[in-house]
Backbone as CSV, one residue per row, in Angstrom:
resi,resn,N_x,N_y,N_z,CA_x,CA_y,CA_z,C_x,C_y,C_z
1,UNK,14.201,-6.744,75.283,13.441,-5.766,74.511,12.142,-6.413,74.035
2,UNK,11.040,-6.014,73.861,9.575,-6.113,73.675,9.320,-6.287,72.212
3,UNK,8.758,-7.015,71.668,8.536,-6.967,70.646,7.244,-6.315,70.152
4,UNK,7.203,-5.111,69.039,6.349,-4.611,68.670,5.563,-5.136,67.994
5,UNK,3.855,-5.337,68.188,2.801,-5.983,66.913,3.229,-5.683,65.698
6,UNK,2.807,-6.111,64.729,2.833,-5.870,63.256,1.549,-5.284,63.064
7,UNK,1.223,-4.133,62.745,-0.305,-3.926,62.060,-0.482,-4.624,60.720
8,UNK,-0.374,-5.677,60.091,-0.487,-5.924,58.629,-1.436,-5.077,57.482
9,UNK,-2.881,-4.866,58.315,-3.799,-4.050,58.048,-3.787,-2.943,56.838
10,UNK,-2.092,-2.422,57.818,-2.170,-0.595,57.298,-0.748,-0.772,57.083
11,UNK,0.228,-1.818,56.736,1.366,-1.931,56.146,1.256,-2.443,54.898
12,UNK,1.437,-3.906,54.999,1.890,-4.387,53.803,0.813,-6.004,53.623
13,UNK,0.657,-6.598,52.324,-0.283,-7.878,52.367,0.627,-8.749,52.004
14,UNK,0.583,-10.441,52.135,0.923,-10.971,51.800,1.795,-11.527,52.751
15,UNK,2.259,-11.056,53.920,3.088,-11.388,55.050,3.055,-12.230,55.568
16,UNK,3.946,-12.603,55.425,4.222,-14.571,55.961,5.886,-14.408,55.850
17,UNK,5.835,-14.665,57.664,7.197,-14.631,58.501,7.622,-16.264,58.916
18,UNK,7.005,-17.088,58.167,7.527,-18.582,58.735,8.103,-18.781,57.264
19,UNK,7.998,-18.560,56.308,8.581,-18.520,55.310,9.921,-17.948,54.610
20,UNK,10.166,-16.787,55.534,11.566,-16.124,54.790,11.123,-14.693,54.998
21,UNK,11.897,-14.196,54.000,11.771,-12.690,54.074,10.435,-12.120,53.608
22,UNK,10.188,-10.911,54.136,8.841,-10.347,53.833,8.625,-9.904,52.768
23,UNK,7.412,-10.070,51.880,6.798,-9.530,50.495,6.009,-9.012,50.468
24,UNK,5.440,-8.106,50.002,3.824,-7.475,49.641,4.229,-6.076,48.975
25,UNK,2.648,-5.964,48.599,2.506,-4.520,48.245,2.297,-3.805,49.162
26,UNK,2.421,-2.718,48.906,2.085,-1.419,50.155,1.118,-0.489,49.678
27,UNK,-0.286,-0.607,50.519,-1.494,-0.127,49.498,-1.447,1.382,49.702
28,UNK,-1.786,1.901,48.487,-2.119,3.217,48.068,-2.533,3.837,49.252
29,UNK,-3.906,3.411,50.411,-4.666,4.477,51.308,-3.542,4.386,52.706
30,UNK,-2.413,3.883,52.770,-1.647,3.696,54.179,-0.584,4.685,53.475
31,UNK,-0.250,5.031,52.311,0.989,5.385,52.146,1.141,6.582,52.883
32,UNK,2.431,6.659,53.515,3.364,8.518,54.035,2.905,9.361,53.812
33,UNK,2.980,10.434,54.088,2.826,11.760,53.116,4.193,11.950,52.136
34,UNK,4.425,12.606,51.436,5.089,13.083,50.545,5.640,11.545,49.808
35,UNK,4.759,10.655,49.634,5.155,9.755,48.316,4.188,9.842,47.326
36,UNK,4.736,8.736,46.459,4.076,8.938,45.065,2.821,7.360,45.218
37,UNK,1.676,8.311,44.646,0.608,7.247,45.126,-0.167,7.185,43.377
38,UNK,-0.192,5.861,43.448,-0.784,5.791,42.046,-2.265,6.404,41.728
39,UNK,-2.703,6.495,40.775,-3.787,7.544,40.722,-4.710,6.425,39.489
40,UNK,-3.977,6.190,38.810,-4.822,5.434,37.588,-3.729,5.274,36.688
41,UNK,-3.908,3.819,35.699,-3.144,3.935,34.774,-3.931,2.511,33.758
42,UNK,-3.458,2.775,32.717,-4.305,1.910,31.591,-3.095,1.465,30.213
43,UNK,-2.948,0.316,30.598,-2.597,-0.477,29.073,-3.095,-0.551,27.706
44,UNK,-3.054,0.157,27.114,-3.955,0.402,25.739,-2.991,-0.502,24.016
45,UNK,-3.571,-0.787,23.492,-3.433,-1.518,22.363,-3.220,-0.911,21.106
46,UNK,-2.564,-0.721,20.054,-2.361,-0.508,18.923,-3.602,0.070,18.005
47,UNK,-4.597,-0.351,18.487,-5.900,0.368,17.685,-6.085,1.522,18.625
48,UNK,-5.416,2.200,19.533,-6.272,3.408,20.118,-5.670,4.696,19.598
49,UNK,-6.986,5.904,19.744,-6.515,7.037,18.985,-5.970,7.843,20.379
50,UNK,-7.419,8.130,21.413,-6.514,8.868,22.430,-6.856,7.924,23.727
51,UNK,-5.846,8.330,24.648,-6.201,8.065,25.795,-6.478,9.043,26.498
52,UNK,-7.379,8.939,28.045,-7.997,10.334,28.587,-7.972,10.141,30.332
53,UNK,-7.454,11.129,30.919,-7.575,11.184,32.122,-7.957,12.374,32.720
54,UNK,-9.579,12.194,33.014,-10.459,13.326,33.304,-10.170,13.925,34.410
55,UNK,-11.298,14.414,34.991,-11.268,15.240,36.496,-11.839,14.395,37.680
56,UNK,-12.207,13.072,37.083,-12.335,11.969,37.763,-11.242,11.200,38.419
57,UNK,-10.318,11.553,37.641,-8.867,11.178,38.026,-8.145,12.105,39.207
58,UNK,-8.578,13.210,39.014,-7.665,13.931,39.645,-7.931,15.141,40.752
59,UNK,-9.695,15.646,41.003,-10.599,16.282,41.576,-10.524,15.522,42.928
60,UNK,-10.198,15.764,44.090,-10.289,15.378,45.577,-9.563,14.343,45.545
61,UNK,-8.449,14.125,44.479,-7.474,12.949,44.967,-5.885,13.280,46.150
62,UNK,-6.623,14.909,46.658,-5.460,14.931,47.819,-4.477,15.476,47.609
63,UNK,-4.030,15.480,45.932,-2.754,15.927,45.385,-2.669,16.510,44.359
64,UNK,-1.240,18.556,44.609,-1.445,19.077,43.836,-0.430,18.791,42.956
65,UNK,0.382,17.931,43.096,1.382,17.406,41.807,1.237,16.003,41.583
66,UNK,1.991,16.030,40.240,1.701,14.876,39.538,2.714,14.759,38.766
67,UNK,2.971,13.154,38.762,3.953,12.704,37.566,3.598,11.398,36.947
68,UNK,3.826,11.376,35.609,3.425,10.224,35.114,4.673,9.427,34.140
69,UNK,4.168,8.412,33.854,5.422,7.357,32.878,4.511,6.607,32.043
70,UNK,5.312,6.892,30.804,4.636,6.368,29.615,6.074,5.720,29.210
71,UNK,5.404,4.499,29.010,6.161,3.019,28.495,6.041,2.274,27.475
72,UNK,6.648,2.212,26.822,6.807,1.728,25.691,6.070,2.243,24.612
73,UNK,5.832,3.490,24.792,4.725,4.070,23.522,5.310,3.738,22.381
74,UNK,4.726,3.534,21.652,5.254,3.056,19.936,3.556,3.895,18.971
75,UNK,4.086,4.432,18.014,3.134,5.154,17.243,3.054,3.817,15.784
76,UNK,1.535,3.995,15.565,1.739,2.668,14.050,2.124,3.496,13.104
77,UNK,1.996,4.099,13.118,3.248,5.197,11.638,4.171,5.542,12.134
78,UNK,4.915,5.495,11.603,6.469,5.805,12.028,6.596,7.258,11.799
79,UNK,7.296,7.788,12.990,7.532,9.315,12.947,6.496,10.026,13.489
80,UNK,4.976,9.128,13.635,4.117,10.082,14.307,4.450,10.335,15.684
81,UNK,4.013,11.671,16.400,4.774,12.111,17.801,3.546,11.938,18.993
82,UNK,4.355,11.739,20.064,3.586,11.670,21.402,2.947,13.160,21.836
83,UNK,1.913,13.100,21.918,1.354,14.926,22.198,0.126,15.060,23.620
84,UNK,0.306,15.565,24.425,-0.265,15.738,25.158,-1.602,16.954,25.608
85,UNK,-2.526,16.801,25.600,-3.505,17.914,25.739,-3.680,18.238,26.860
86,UNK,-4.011,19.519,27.465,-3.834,20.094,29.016,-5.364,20.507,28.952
87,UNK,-5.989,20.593,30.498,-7.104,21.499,30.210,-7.957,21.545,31.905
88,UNK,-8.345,22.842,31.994,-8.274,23.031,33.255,-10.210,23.168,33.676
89,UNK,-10.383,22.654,32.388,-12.093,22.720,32.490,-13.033,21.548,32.268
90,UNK,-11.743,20.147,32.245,-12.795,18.519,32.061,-12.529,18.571,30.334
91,UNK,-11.926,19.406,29.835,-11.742,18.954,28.342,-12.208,19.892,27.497
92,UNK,-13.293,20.876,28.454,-14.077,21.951,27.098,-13.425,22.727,26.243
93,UNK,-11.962,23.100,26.790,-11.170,24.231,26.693,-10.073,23.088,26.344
94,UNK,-8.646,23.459,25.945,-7.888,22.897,25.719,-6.527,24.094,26.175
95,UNK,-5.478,23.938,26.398,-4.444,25.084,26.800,-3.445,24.704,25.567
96,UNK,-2.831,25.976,25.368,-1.640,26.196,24.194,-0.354,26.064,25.155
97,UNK,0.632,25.688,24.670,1.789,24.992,25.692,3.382,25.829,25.163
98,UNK,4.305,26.644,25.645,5.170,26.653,24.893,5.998,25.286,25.546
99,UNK,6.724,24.938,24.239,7.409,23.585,24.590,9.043,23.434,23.943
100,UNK,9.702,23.234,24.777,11.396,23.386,24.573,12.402,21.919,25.279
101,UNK,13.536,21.692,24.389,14.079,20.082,24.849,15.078,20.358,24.227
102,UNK,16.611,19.521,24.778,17.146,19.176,24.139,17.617,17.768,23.842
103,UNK,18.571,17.726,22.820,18.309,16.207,22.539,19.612,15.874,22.265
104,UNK,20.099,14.461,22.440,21.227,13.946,22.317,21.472,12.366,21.713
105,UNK,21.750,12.052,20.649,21.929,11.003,20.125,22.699,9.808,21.092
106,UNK,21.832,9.075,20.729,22.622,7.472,22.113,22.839,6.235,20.955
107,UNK,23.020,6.408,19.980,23.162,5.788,19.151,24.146,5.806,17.807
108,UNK,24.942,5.759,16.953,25.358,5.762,15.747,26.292,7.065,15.964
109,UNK,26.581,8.271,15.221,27.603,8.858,15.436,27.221,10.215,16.554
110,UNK,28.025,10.782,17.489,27.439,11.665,18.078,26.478,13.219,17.439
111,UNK,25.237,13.295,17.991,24.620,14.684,17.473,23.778,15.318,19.188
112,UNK,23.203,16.509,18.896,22.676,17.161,19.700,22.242,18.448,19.276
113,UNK,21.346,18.828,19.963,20.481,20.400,19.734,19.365,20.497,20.437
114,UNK,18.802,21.764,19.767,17.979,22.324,20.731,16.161,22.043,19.708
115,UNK,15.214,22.004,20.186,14.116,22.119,19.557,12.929,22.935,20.343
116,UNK,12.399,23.892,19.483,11.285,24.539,19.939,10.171,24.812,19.581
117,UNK,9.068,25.058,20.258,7.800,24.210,19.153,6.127,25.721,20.342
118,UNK,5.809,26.381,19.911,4.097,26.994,20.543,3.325,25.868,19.747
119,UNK,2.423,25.594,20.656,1.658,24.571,19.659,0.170,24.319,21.056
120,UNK,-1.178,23.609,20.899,-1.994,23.730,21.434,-1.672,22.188,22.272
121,UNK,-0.708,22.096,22.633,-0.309,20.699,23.458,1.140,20.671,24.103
122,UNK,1.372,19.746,24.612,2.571,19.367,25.471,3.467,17.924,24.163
123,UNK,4.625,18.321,24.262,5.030,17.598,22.977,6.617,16.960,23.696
124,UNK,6.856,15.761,23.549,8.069,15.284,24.171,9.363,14.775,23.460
125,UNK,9.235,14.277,21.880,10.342,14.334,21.151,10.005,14.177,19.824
126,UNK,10.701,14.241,18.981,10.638,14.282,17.435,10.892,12.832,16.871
127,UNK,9.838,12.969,15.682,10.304,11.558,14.727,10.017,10.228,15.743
128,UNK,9.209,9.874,16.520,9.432,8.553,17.204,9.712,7.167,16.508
129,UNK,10.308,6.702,16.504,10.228,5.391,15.290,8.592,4.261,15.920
130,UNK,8.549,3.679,15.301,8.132,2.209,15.336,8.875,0.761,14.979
131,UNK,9.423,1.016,14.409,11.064,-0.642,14.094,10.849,-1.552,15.504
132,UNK,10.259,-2.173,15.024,10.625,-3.407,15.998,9.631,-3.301,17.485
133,UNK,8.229,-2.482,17.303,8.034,-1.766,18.652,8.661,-1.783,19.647
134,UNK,9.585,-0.659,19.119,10.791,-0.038,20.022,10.033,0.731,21.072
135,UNK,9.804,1.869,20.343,9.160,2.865,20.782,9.899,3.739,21.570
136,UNK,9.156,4.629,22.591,10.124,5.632,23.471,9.425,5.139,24.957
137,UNK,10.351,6.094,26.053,9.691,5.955,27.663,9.604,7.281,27.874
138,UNK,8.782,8.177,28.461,8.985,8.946,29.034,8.607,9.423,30.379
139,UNK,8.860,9.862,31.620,8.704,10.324,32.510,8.665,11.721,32.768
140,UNK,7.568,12.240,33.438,7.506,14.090,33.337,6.711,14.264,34.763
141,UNK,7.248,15.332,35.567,6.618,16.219,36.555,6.077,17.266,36.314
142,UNK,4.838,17.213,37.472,4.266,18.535,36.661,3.705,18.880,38.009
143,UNK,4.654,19.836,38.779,4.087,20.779,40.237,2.830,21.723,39.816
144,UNK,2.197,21.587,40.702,1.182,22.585,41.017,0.100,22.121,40.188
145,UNK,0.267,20.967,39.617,-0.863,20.613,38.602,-2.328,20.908,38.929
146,UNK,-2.776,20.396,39.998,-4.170,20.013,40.258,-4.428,21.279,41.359
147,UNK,-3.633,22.704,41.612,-3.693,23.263,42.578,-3.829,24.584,41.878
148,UNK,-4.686,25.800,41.735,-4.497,27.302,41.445,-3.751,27.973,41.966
149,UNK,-2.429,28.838,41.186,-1.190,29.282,41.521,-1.007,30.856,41.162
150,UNK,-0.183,31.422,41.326,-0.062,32.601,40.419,1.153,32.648,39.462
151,UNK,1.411,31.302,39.264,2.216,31.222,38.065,1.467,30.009,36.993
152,UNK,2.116,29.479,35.879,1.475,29.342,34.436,1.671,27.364,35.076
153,UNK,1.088,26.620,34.442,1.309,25.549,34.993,2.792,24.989,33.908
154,UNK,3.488,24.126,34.546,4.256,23.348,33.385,4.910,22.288,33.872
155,UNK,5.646,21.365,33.230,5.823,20.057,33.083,7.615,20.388,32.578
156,UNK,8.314,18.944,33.624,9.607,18.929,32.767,9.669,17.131,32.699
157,UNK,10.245,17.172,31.514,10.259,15.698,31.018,11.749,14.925,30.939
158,UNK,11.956,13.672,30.908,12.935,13.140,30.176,12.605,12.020,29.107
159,UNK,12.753,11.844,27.987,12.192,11.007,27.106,13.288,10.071,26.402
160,UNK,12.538,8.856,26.496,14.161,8.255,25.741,13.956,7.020,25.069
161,UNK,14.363,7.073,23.630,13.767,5.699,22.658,14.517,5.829,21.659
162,UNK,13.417,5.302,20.349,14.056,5.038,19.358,13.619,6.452,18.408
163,UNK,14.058,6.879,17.558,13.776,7.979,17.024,13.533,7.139,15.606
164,UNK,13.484,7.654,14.273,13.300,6.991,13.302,14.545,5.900,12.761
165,UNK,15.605,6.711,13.106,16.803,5.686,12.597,17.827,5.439,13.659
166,UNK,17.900,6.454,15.089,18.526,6.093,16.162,17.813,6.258,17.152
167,UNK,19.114,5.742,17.865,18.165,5.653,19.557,18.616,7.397,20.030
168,UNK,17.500,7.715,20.698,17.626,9.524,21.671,17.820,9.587,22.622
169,UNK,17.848,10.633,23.099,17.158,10.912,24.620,17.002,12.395,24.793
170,UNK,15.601,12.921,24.777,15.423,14.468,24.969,15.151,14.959,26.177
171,UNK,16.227,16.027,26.807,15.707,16.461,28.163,14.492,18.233,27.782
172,UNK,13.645,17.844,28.298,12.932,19.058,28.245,11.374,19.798,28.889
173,UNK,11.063,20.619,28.456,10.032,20.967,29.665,8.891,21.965,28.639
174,UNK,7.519,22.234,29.551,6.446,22.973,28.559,6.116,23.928,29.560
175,UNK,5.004,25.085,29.309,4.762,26.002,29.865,3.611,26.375,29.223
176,UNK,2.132,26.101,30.178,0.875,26.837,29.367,0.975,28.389,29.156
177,UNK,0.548,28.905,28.284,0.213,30.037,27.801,-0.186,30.769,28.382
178,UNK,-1.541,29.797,29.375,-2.803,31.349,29.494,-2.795,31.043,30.575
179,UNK,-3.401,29.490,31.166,-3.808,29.501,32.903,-2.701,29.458,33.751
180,UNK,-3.440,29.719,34.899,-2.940,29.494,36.111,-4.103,28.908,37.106
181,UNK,-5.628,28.379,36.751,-5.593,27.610,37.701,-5.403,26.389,38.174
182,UNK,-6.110,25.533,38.445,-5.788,24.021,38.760,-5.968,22.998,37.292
183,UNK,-5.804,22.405,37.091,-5.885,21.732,35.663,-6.279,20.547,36.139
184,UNK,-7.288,19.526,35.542,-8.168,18.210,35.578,-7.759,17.647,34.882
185,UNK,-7.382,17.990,33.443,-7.550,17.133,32.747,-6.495,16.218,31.506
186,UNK,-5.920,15.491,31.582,-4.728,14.951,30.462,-5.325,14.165,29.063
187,UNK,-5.183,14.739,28.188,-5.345,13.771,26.705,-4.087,12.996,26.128
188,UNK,-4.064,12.251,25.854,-2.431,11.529,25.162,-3.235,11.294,23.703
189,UNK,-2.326,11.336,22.722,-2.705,11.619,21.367,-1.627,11.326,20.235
190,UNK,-1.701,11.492,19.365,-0.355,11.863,18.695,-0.680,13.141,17.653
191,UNK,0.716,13.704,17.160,-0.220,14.278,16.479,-0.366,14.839,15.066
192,UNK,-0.331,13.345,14.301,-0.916,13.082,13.139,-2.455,12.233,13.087
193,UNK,-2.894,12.445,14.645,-4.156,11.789,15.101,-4.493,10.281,14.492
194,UNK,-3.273,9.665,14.686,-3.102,8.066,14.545,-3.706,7.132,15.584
195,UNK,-2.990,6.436,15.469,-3.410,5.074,16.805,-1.639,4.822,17.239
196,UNK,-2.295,4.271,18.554,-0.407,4.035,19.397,-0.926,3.242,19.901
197,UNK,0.316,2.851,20.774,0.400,1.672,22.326,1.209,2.124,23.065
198,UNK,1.002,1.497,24.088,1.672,1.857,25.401,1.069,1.548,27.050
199,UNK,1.727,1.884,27.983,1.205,2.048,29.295,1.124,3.826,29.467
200,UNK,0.661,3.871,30.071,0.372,5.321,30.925,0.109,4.899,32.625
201,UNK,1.010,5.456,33.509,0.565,5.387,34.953,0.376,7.000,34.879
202,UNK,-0.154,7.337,35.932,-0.288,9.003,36.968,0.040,8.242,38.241
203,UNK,0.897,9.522,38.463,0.888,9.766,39.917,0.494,10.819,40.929
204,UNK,0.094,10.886,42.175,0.249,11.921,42.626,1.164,12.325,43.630
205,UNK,1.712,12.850,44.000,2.828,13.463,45.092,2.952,14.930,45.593
């Protein structure tokens, strides 16, 4: 049997076969279709109020869905919440979100319920602590994001940390109000308009 070239090029870097098994990254412009290709993401510090991911981010990047992961967010006041701003015009406009989760204690004695919230943002759990920058993770999809639909855009999440005195985990999802067309733009915030930390990646898929 023939052995096939390696393109290294348009696979993977770092490849070195006299050494052992193969390593590298696999760059963003070779990837498949239907994977998740990073889009942008930023490490931010304890002094920031918002973080922002324009239409620079997301205008001819190929893809009408998106998912992102926020890591280790920790708010410097305790109890302030993770809040997200939507907006389908670069920021001029802002969208009203209905937003619904439920939640389940992973910590101390068992609890659970439901929470529901209209509000001018995307909102992922209650009370976040700060103790120890614990903080929370969350991960959320959001189909049809960057694409005009004839339905409302929305997002489903899973979120999971420290709450003020236990650890959570809220499953839940949002629903804009008014649009339906393509949306540009993400704000991260909190919203007692504090300062946080964390990572933020985007994806697209």
């Amino acid at each position: 049997m023939a052995l096939s070239k390696i393109d290294t090029a348009n696979m993977i870097d770092n490849l070195n076969l006299s050494t052992g098994p193969v390593a590298g990254t696999i760059q963003n412009a070779n990837l498949p279709d239907n994977t998740y290709k990073l889009l942008a993401e930023t490490d931010f510090t304890s002094g920031t109020t918002h973080v922002v991911f324009d239409n620079s981010t997301f205008t001819g990047s190929g893809y009408d869905n998106i998912y992102f992961q926020c890591t280790r967010w920790t708010p410097n006041t305790d109890g302030d919440e993770l809040i997200m701003y939507l907006s389908d015009d670069n920021g001029s406009s802002l969208e009203d979100a209905h937003n619904g989760r439920l939640y389940i204690r992973a910590s101390g004695s068992a609890a659970s319920g439901a929470e529901q919230q209209d509000a001018g943002y995307a909102r992922f759990e209650t009370n976040p602590g700060n103790d120890a920058n614990r903080g929370i993770n969350v991960t959320c999809w959001m189909p049809d994001f960057n694409k005009s639909a004839s339905s409302r855009k929305v997002g489903n999440y899973i979120t999971t940390g420290m709450e003020q005195t236990y650890n959570y985990t809220w499953h839940g999802g949002f629903v804009t109000q008014n649009t339906v067309a393509a949306l540009n733009y993400l704000k991260f915030s909190t919203a007692a308009s504090g300062t946080h930390s964390g990572i933020i990646r985007i994806y697209g898929y």
